[in-house]
mmCIF file with all atom_site columns, C-alpha atoms in Angstrom:
data_model
loop_
_atom_site.group_PDB
_atom_site.id
_atom_site.type_symbol
_atom_site.label_atom_id
_atom_site.label_alt_id
_atom_site.label_comp_id
_atom_site.label_asym_id
_atom_site.label_entity_id
_atom_site.label_seq_id
_atom_site.pdbx_PDB_ins_code
_atom_site.Cartn_x
_atom_site.Cartn_y
_atom_site.Cartn_z
_atom_site.occupancy
_atom_site.B_iso_or_equiv
_atom_site.pdbx_formal_charge
_atom_site.auth_seq_id
_atom_site.auth_comp_id
_atom_site.auth_asym_id
_atom_site.auth_atom_id
_atom_site.pdbx_PDB_model_num
ATOM 1   C CA . UNK A 1 1   ? -14.426 -34.505 0.188  1.00 64.00 ? 277 UNK A CA 1
ATOM 2   C CA . UNK A 1 2   ? -10.874 -34.372 1.495  1.00 67.00 ? 278 UNK A CA 1
ATOM 3   C CA . UNK A 1 3   ? -8.203  -31.704 1.183  1.00 67.00 ? 279 UNK A CA 1
ATOM 4   C CA . UNK A 1 4   ? -6.420  -33.523 -1.671 1.00 69.00 ? 280 UNK A CA 1
ATOM 5   C CA . UNK A 1 5   ? -9.659  -33.346 -3.707 1.00 66.00 ? 281 UNK A CA 1
ATOM 6   C CA . UNK A 1 6   ? -9.791  -29.569 -3.210 1.00 64.00 ? 282 UNK A CA 1
ATOM 7   C CA . UNK A 1 7   ? -6.155  -28.491 -3.057 1.00 67.00 ? 283 UNK A CA 1
ATOM 8   C CA . UNK A 1 8   ? -4.553  -31.232 -5.117 1.00 64.00 ? 284 UNK A CA 1
ATOM 9   C CA . UNK A 1 9   ? -0.932  -32.151 -4.753 1.00 60.00 ? 285 UNK A CA 1
ATOM 10  C CA . UNK A 1 10  ? 1.951   -29.849 -3.927 1.00 57.00 ? 286 UNK A CA 1
ATOM 11  C CA . UNK A 1 11  ? 2.728   -29.486 -7.668 1.00 59.00 ? 287 UNK A CA 1
ATOM 12  C CA . UNK A 1 12  ? -0.567  -27.696 -8.285 1.00 56.00 ? 288 UNK A CA 1
ATOM 13  C CA . UNK A 1 13  ? -0.826  -24.440 -6.440 1.00 60.00 ? 289 UNK A CA 1
ATOM 14  C CA . UNK A 1 14  ? -1.687  -20.794 -6.689 1.00 63.00 ? 290 UNK A CA 1
ATOM 15  C CA . UNK A 1 15  ? 1.360   -18.781 -7.651 1.00 64.00 ? 291 UNK A CA 1
ATOM 16  C CA . UNK A 1 16  ? 1.715   -15.134 -6.803 1.00 62.00 ? 292 UNK A CA 1
ATOM 17  C CA . UNK A 1 17  ? 4.226   -13.286 -8.957 1.00 63.00 ? 293 UNK A CA 1
ATOM 18  C CA . UNK A 1 18  ? 5.850   -9.873  -9.201 1.00 61.00 ? 294 UNK A CA 1
ATOM 19  C CA . UNK A 1 19  ? 6.437   -8.951  -5.592 1.00 54.00 ? 295 UNK A CA 1
ATOM 20  C CA . UNK A 1 20  ? 8.426   -5.929  -6.749 1.00 57.00 ? 296 UNK A CA 1
ATOM 21  C CA . UNK A 1 21  ? 11.947  -7.185  -6.088 1.00 58.00 ? 297 UNK A CA 1
ATOM 22  C CA . UNK A 1 22  ? 12.890  -10.736 -6.947 1.00 66.00 ? 298 UNK A CA 1
ATOM 23  C CA . UNK A 1 23  ? 16.302  -12.262 -6.427 1.00 77.00 ? 299 UNK A CA 1
ATOM 24  C CA . UNK A 1 24  ? 17.248  -15.794 -7.390 1.00 82.00 ? 300 UNK A CA 1
ATOM 25  C CA . UNK A 1 25  ? 19.120  -16.810 -4.256 1.00 86.00 ? 301 UNK A CA 1
ATOM 26  C CA . UNK A 1 26  ? 20.597  -19.822 -6.079 1.00 90.00 ? 302 UNK A CA 1
ATOM 27  C CA . UNK A 1 27  ? 22.751  -17.372 -8.066 1.00 92.00 ? 303 UNK A CA 1
ATOM 28  C CA . UNK A 1 28  ? 24.614  -16.233 -4.938 1.00 93.00 ? 304 UNK A CA 1
ATOM 29  C CA . UNK A 1 29  ? 26.895  -18.034 -2.481 1.00 95.00 ? 305 UNK A CA 1
ATOM 30  C CA . UNK A 1 30  ? 25.190  -19.519 0.565  1.00 92.00 ? 306 UNK A CA 1
ATOM 31  C CA . UNK A 1 31  ? 24.910  -16.937 3.332  1.00 92.00 ? 307 UNK A CA 1
ATOM 32  C CA . UNK A 1 32  ? 24.589  -13.938 1.001  1.00 94.00 ? 308 UNK A CA 1
ATOM 33  C CA . UNK A 1 33  ? 22.376  -11.174 2.369  1.00 95.00 ? 309 UNK A CA 1
ATOM 34  C CA . UNK A 1 34  ? 21.288  -7.834  0.967  1.00 93.00 ? 310 UNK A CA 1
ATOM 35  C CA . UNK A 1 35  ? 20.991  -4.322  2.331  1.00 92.00 ? 311 UNK A CA 1
ATOM 36  C CA . UNK A 1 36  ? 19.540  -2.496  -0.677 1.00 89.00 ? 312 UNK A CA 1
ATOM 37  C CA . UNK A 1 37  ? 16.398  -0.530  -0.041 1.00 87.00 ? 313 UNK A CA 1
ATOM 38  C CA . UNK A 1 38  ? 13.394  0.257   -2.227 1.00 84.00 ? 314 UNK A CA 1
ATOM 39  C CA . UNK A 1 39  ? 12.209  3.844   -2.276 1.00 81.00 ? 315 UNK A CA 1
ATOM 40  C CA . UNK A 1 40  ? 8.482   3.077   -2.136 1.00 81.00 ? 316 UNK A CA 1
ATOM 41  C CA . UNK A 1 41  ? 7.729   2.816   1.587  1.00 76.00 ? 317 UNK A CA 1
ATOM 42  C CA . UNK A 1 42  ? 4.741   0.489   1.152  1.00 81.00 ? 318 UNK A CA 1
ATOM 43  C CA . UNK A 1 43  ? 7.033   -2.109  -0.398 1.00 83.00 ? 319 UNK A CA 1
ATOM 44  C CA . UNK A 1 44  ? 9.853   -1.950  2.143  1.00 91.00 ? 320 UNK A CA 1
ATOM 45  C CA . UNK A 1 45  ? 10.088  -5.123  4.191  1.00 93.00 ? 321 UNK A CA 1
ATOM 46  C CA . UNK A 1 46  ? 10.689  -4.735  7.927  1.00 96.00 ? 322 UNK A CA 1
ATOM 47  C CA . UNK A 1 47  ? 14.403  -5.364  7.470  1.00 96.00 ? 323 UNK A CA 1
ATOM 48  C CA . UNK A 1 48  ? 14.627  -2.473  4.997  1.00 94.00 ? 324 UNK A CA 1
ATOM 49  C CA . UNK A 1 49  ? 12.707  -0.200  7.376  1.00 94.00 ? 325 UNK A CA 1
ATOM 50  C CA . UNK A 1 50  ? 15.088  -1.097  10.232 1.00 95.00 ? 326 UNK A CA 1
ATOM 51  C CA . UNK A 1 51  ? 18.342  -1.192  8.206  1.00 94.00 ? 327 UNK A CA 1
ATOM 52  C CA . UNK A 1 52  ? 18.935  -4.911  8.725  1.00 96.00 ? 328 UNK A CA 1
ATOM 53  C CA . UNK A 1 53  ? 20.119  -7.424  6.112  1.00 96.00 ? 329 UNK A CA 1
ATOM 54  C CA . UNK A 1 54  ? 17.492  -9.435  4.264  1.00 94.00 ? 330 UNK A CA 1
ATOM 55  C CA . UNK A 1 55  ? 17.094  -12.385 1.912  1.00 93.00 ? 331 UNK A CA 1
ATOM 56  C CA . UNK A 1 56  ? 13.616  -13.867 1.497  1.00 91.00 ? 332 UNK A CA 1
ATOM 57  C CA . UNK A 1 57  ? 12.072  -11.319 3.866  1.00 93.00 ? 333 UNK A CA 1
ATOM 58  C CA . UNK A 1 58  ? 11.178  -9.022  0.971  1.00 90.00 ? 334 UNK A CA 1
ATOM 59  C CA . UNK A 1 59  ? 9.174   -11.836 -0.679 1.00 88.00 ? 335 UNK A CA 1
ATOM 60  C CA . UNK A 1 60  ? 7.479   -12.778 2.582  1.00 92.00 ? 336 UNK A CA 1
ATOM 61  C CA . UNK A 1 61  ? 6.550   -9.136  3.171  1.00 93.00 ? 337 UNK A CA 1
ATOM 62  C CA . UNK A 1 62  ? 5.058   -9.131  -0.333 1.00 89.00 ? 338 UNK A CA 1
ATOM 63  C CA . UNK A 1 63  ? 3.117   -12.295 0.508  1.00 90.00 ? 339 UNK A CA 1
ATOM 64  C CA . UNK A 1 64  ? 1.789   -10.667 3.681  1.00 95.00 ? 340 UNK A CA 1
ATOM 65  C CA . UNK A 1 65  ? 0.797   -7.646  1.608  1.00 93.00 ? 341 UNK A CA 1
ATOM 66  C CA . UNK A 1 66  ? -1.099  -9.806  -0.908 1.00 90.00 ? 342 UNK A CA 1
ATOM 67  C CA . UNK A 1 67  ? -2.923  -11.655 1.882  1.00 92.00 ? 343 UNK A CA 1
ATOM 68  C CA . UNK A 1 68  ? -3.757  -8.342  3.552  1.00 95.00 ? 344 UNK A CA 1
ATOM 69  C CA . UNK A 1 69  ? -5.157  -6.955  0.307  1.00 93.00 ? 345 UNK A CA 1
ATOM 70  C CA . UNK A 1 70  ? -7.359  -10.039 -0.155 1.00 90.00 ? 346 UNK A CA 1
ATOM 71  C CA . UNK A 1 71  ? -8.629  -9.889  3.454  1.00 93.00 ? 347 UNK A CA 1
ATOM 72  C CA . UNK A 1 72  ? -9.147  -6.157  3.841  1.00 95.00 ? 348 UNK A CA 1
ATOM 73  C CA . UNK A 1 73  ? -9.365  -4.774  0.302  1.00 95.00 ? 349 UNK A CA 1
ATOM 74  C CA . UNK A 1 74  ? -6.592  -2.244  0.943  1.00 95.00 ? 350 UNK A CA 1
ATOM 75  C CA . UNK A 1 75  ? -2.831  -2.072  0.976  1.00 94.00 ? 351 UNK A CA 1
ATOM 76  C CA . UNK A 1 76  ? -1.042  -3.158  4.139  1.00 96.00 ? 352 UNK A CA 1
ATOM 77  C CA . UNK A 1 77  ? 0.416   -0.625  6.561  1.00 96.00 ? 353 UNK A CA 1
ATOM 78  C CA . UNK A 1 78  ? 2.474   -1.776  9.526  1.00 97.00 ? 354 UNK A CA 1
ATOM 79  C CA . UNK A 1 79  ? 3.735   -0.403  12.810 1.00 97.00 ? 355 UNK A CA 1
ATOM 80  C CA . UNK A 1 80  ? 5.979   -1.585  15.609 1.00 97.00 ? 356 UNK A CA 1
ATOM 81  C CA . UNK A 1 81  ? 4.463   -1.951  19.082 1.00 96.00 ? 357 UNK A CA 1
ATOM 82  C CA . UNK A 1 82  ? 6.519   -3.251  22.002 1.00 96.00 ? 358 UNK A CA 1
ATOM 83  C CA . UNK A 1 83  ? 9.157   -4.639  19.643 1.00 95.00 ? 359 UNK A CA 1
ATOM 84  C CA . UNK A 1 84  ? 6.647   -6.532  17.465 1.00 97.00 ? 360 UNK A CA 1
ATOM 85  C CA . UNK A 1 85  ? 5.626   -5.545  13.932 1.00 98.00 ? 361 UNK A CA 1
ATOM 86  C CA . UNK A 1 86  ? 1.880   -5.620  13.323 1.00 97.00 ? 362 UNK A CA 1
ATOM 87  C CA . UNK A 1 87  ? -0.586  -4.679  10.641 1.00 97.00 ? 363 UNK A CA 1
ATOM 88  C CA . UNK A 1 88  ? -2.580  -1.483  11.226 1.00 97.00 ? 364 UNK A CA 1
ATOM 89  C CA . UNK A 1 89  ? -5.869  -3.110  10.184 1.00 97.00 ? 365 UNK A CA 1
ATOM 90  C CA . UNK A 1 90  ? -8.127  -4.660  12.808 1.00 95.00 ? 366 UNK A CA 1
ATOM 91  C CA . UNK A 1 91  ? -8.876  -8.335  12.358 1.00 94.00 ? 367 UNK A CA 1
ATOM 92  C CA . UNK A 1 92  ? -12.576 -8.897  13.037 1.00 92.00 ? 368 UNK A CA 1
ATOM 93  C CA . UNK A 1 93  ? -13.715 -11.675 15.388 1.00 88.00 ? 369 UNK A CA 1
ATOM 94  C CA . UNK A 1 94  ? -15.369 -13.648 12.617 1.00 87.00 ? 370 UNK A CA 1
ATOM 95  C CA . UNK A 1 95  ? -12.140 -13.630 10.572 1.00 87.00 ? 371 UNK A CA 1
ATOM 96  C CA . UNK A 1 96  ? -10.366 -16.363 12.585 1.00 88.00 ? 372 UNK A CA 1
ATOM 97  C CA . UNK A 1 97  ? -8.276  -13.888 14.565 1.00 92.00 ? 373 UNK A CA 1
ATOM 98  C CA . UNK A 1 98  ? -5.718  -16.397 15.885 1.00 93.00 ? 374 UNK A CA 1
ATOM 99  C CA . UNK A 1 99  ? -4.956  -17.742 12.416 1.00 94.00 ? 375 UNK A CA 1
ATOM 100 C CA . UNK A 1 100 ? -4.394  -14.344 10.802 1.00 96.00 ? 376 UNK A CA 1
ATOM 101 C CA . UNK A 1 101 ? -2.553  -12.796 13.762 1.00 96.00 ? 377 UNK A CA 1
ATOM 102 C CA . UNK A 1 102 ? -0.176  -15.766 13.768 1.00 96.00 ? 378 UNK A CA 1
ATOM 103 C CA . UNK A 1 103 ? 0.347   -15.597 10.006 1.00 97.00 ? 379 UNK A CA 1
ATOM 104 C CA . UNK A 1 104 ? 1.047   -11.850 9.950  1.00 98.00 ? 380 UNK A CA 1
ATOM 105 C CA . UNK A 1 105 ? 3.264   -12.141 13.036 1.00 98.00 ? 381 UNK A CA 1
ATOM 106 C CA . UNK A 1 106 ? 5.357   -14.885 11.435 1.00 97.00 ? 382 UNK A CA 1
ATOM 107 C CA . UNK A 1 107 ? 5.696   -13.062 8.102  1.00 97.00 ? 383 UNK A CA 1
ATOM 108 C CA . UNK A 1 108 ? 6.509   -9.649  9.595  1.00 98.00 ? 384 UNK A CA 1
ATOM 109 C CA . UNK A 1 109 ? 8.738   -10.630 12.548 1.00 98.00 ? 385 UNK A CA 1
ATOM 110 C CA . UNK A 1 110 ? 11.573  -12.673 11.092 1.00 97.00 ? 386 UNK A CA 1
ATOM 111 C CA . UNK A 1 111 ? 14.435  -12.748 13.556 1.00 94.00 ? 387 UNK A CA 1
ATOM 112 C CA . UNK A 1 112 ? 17.262  -13.233 11.055 1.00 95.00 ? 388 UNK A CA 1
ATOM 113 C CA . UNK A 1 113 ? 18.139  -14.274 7.528  1.00 94.00 ? 389 UNK A CA 1
ATOM 114 C CA . UNK A 1 114 ? 18.995  -17.729 8.889  1.00 93.00 ? 390 UNK A CA 1
ATOM 115 C CA . UNK A 1 115 ? 15.611  -18.296 10.552 1.00 93.00 ? 391 UNK A CA 1
ATOM 116 C CA . UNK A 1 116 ? 12.774  -18.100 8.044  1.00 93.00 ? 392 UNK A CA 1
ATOM 117 C CA . UNK A 1 117 ? 9.154   -18.995 8.835  1.00 96.00 ? 393 UNK A CA 1
ATOM 118 C CA . UNK A 1 118 ? 7.923   -22.495 8.069  1.00 95.00 ? 394 UNK A CA 1
ATOM 119 C CA . UNK A 1 119 ? 5.765   -21.863 5.001  1.00 93.00 ? 395 UNK A CA 1
ATOM 120 C CA . UNK A 1 120 ? 4.678   -25.510 4.754  1.00 91.00 ? 396 UNK A CA 1
ATOM 121 C CA . UNK A 1 121 ? 3.261   -25.374 8.283  1.00 94.00 ? 397 UNK A CA 1
ATOM 122 C CA . UNK A 1 122 ? 1.546   -22.068 7.455  1.00 93.00 ? 398 UNK A CA 1
ATOM 123 C CA . UNK A 1 123 ? -0.012  -23.622 4.362  1.00 89.00 ? 399 UNK A CA 1
ATOM 124 C CA . UNK A 1 124 ? -1.280  -26.584 6.371  1.00 90.00 ? 400 UNK A CA 1
ATOM 125 C CA . UNK A 1 125 ? -2.886  -24.281 8.954  1.00 92.00 ? 401 UNK A CA 1
ATOM 126 C CA . UNK A 1 126 ? -4.671  -22.385 6.185  1.00 89.00 ? 402 UNK A CA 1
ATOM 127 C CA . UNK A 1 127 ? -5.853  -25.592 4.514  1.00 86.00 ? 403 UNK A CA 1
ATOM 128 C CA . UNK A 1 128 ? -7.041  -27.047 7.836  1.00 86.00 ? 404 UNK A CA 1
ATOM 129 C CA . UNK A 1 129 ? -8.952  -23.858 8.602  1.00 86.00 ? 405 UNK A CA 1
ATOM 130 C CA . UNK A 1 130 ? -10.552 -23.892 5.165  1.00 84.00 ? 406 UNK A CA 1
ATOM 131 C CA . UNK A 1 131 ? -11.500 -27.540 5.490  1.00 82.00 ? 407 UNK A CA 1
ATOM 132 C CA . UNK A 1 132 ? -12.944 -27.063 8.967  1.00 82.00 ? 408 UNK A CA 1
ATOM 133 C CA . UNK A 1 133 ? -15.039 -23.983 8.279  1.00 75.00 ? 409 UNK A CA 1
ATOM 134 C CA . UNK A 1 134 ? -15.894 -24.093 4.588  1.00 69.00 ? 410 UNK A CA 1
ATOM 135 C CA . UNK A 1 135 ? -16.482 -27.738 3.709  1.00 61.00 ? 411 UNK A CA 1
ATOM 136 C CA . UNK A 1 136 ? -20.243 -27.324 4.083  1.00 58.00 ? 412 UNK A CA 1
ATOM 137 C CA . UNK A 1 137 ? -20.256 -24.709 1.324  1.00 54.00 ? 413 UNK A CA 1
ATOM 138 C CA . UNK A 1 138 ? -18.436 -26.802 -1.293 1.00 47.00 ? 414 UNK A CA 1
#
């Protein structure tokens, strides 16, 4: 079996919806950023917590939160250590530590509205990991 047999083409995918705050960026001029804040602290992206402008960061924070909930069975809490935002939960050795640390790092530490993480590369890493470690169980 190959990854196309399991994951299909890019048109067929899992879609997560209702991240709490959705903005259609196509409705605004290029370069538009936002500074609004949500009042529920668990749903504030890093940029909201640090009073910086944001665009897609709120969605990516929501994605990180969904992944965290699936991995740990609880809502995500974050903290800043030595200038880097991290999840409070401990990633166990058997959980592919490098993969998840990298994913959470990339989703939580976005340097600016102009430099977003490469979601296609992230997806490929997740698919490759799945194919490498789970193919025997399919």
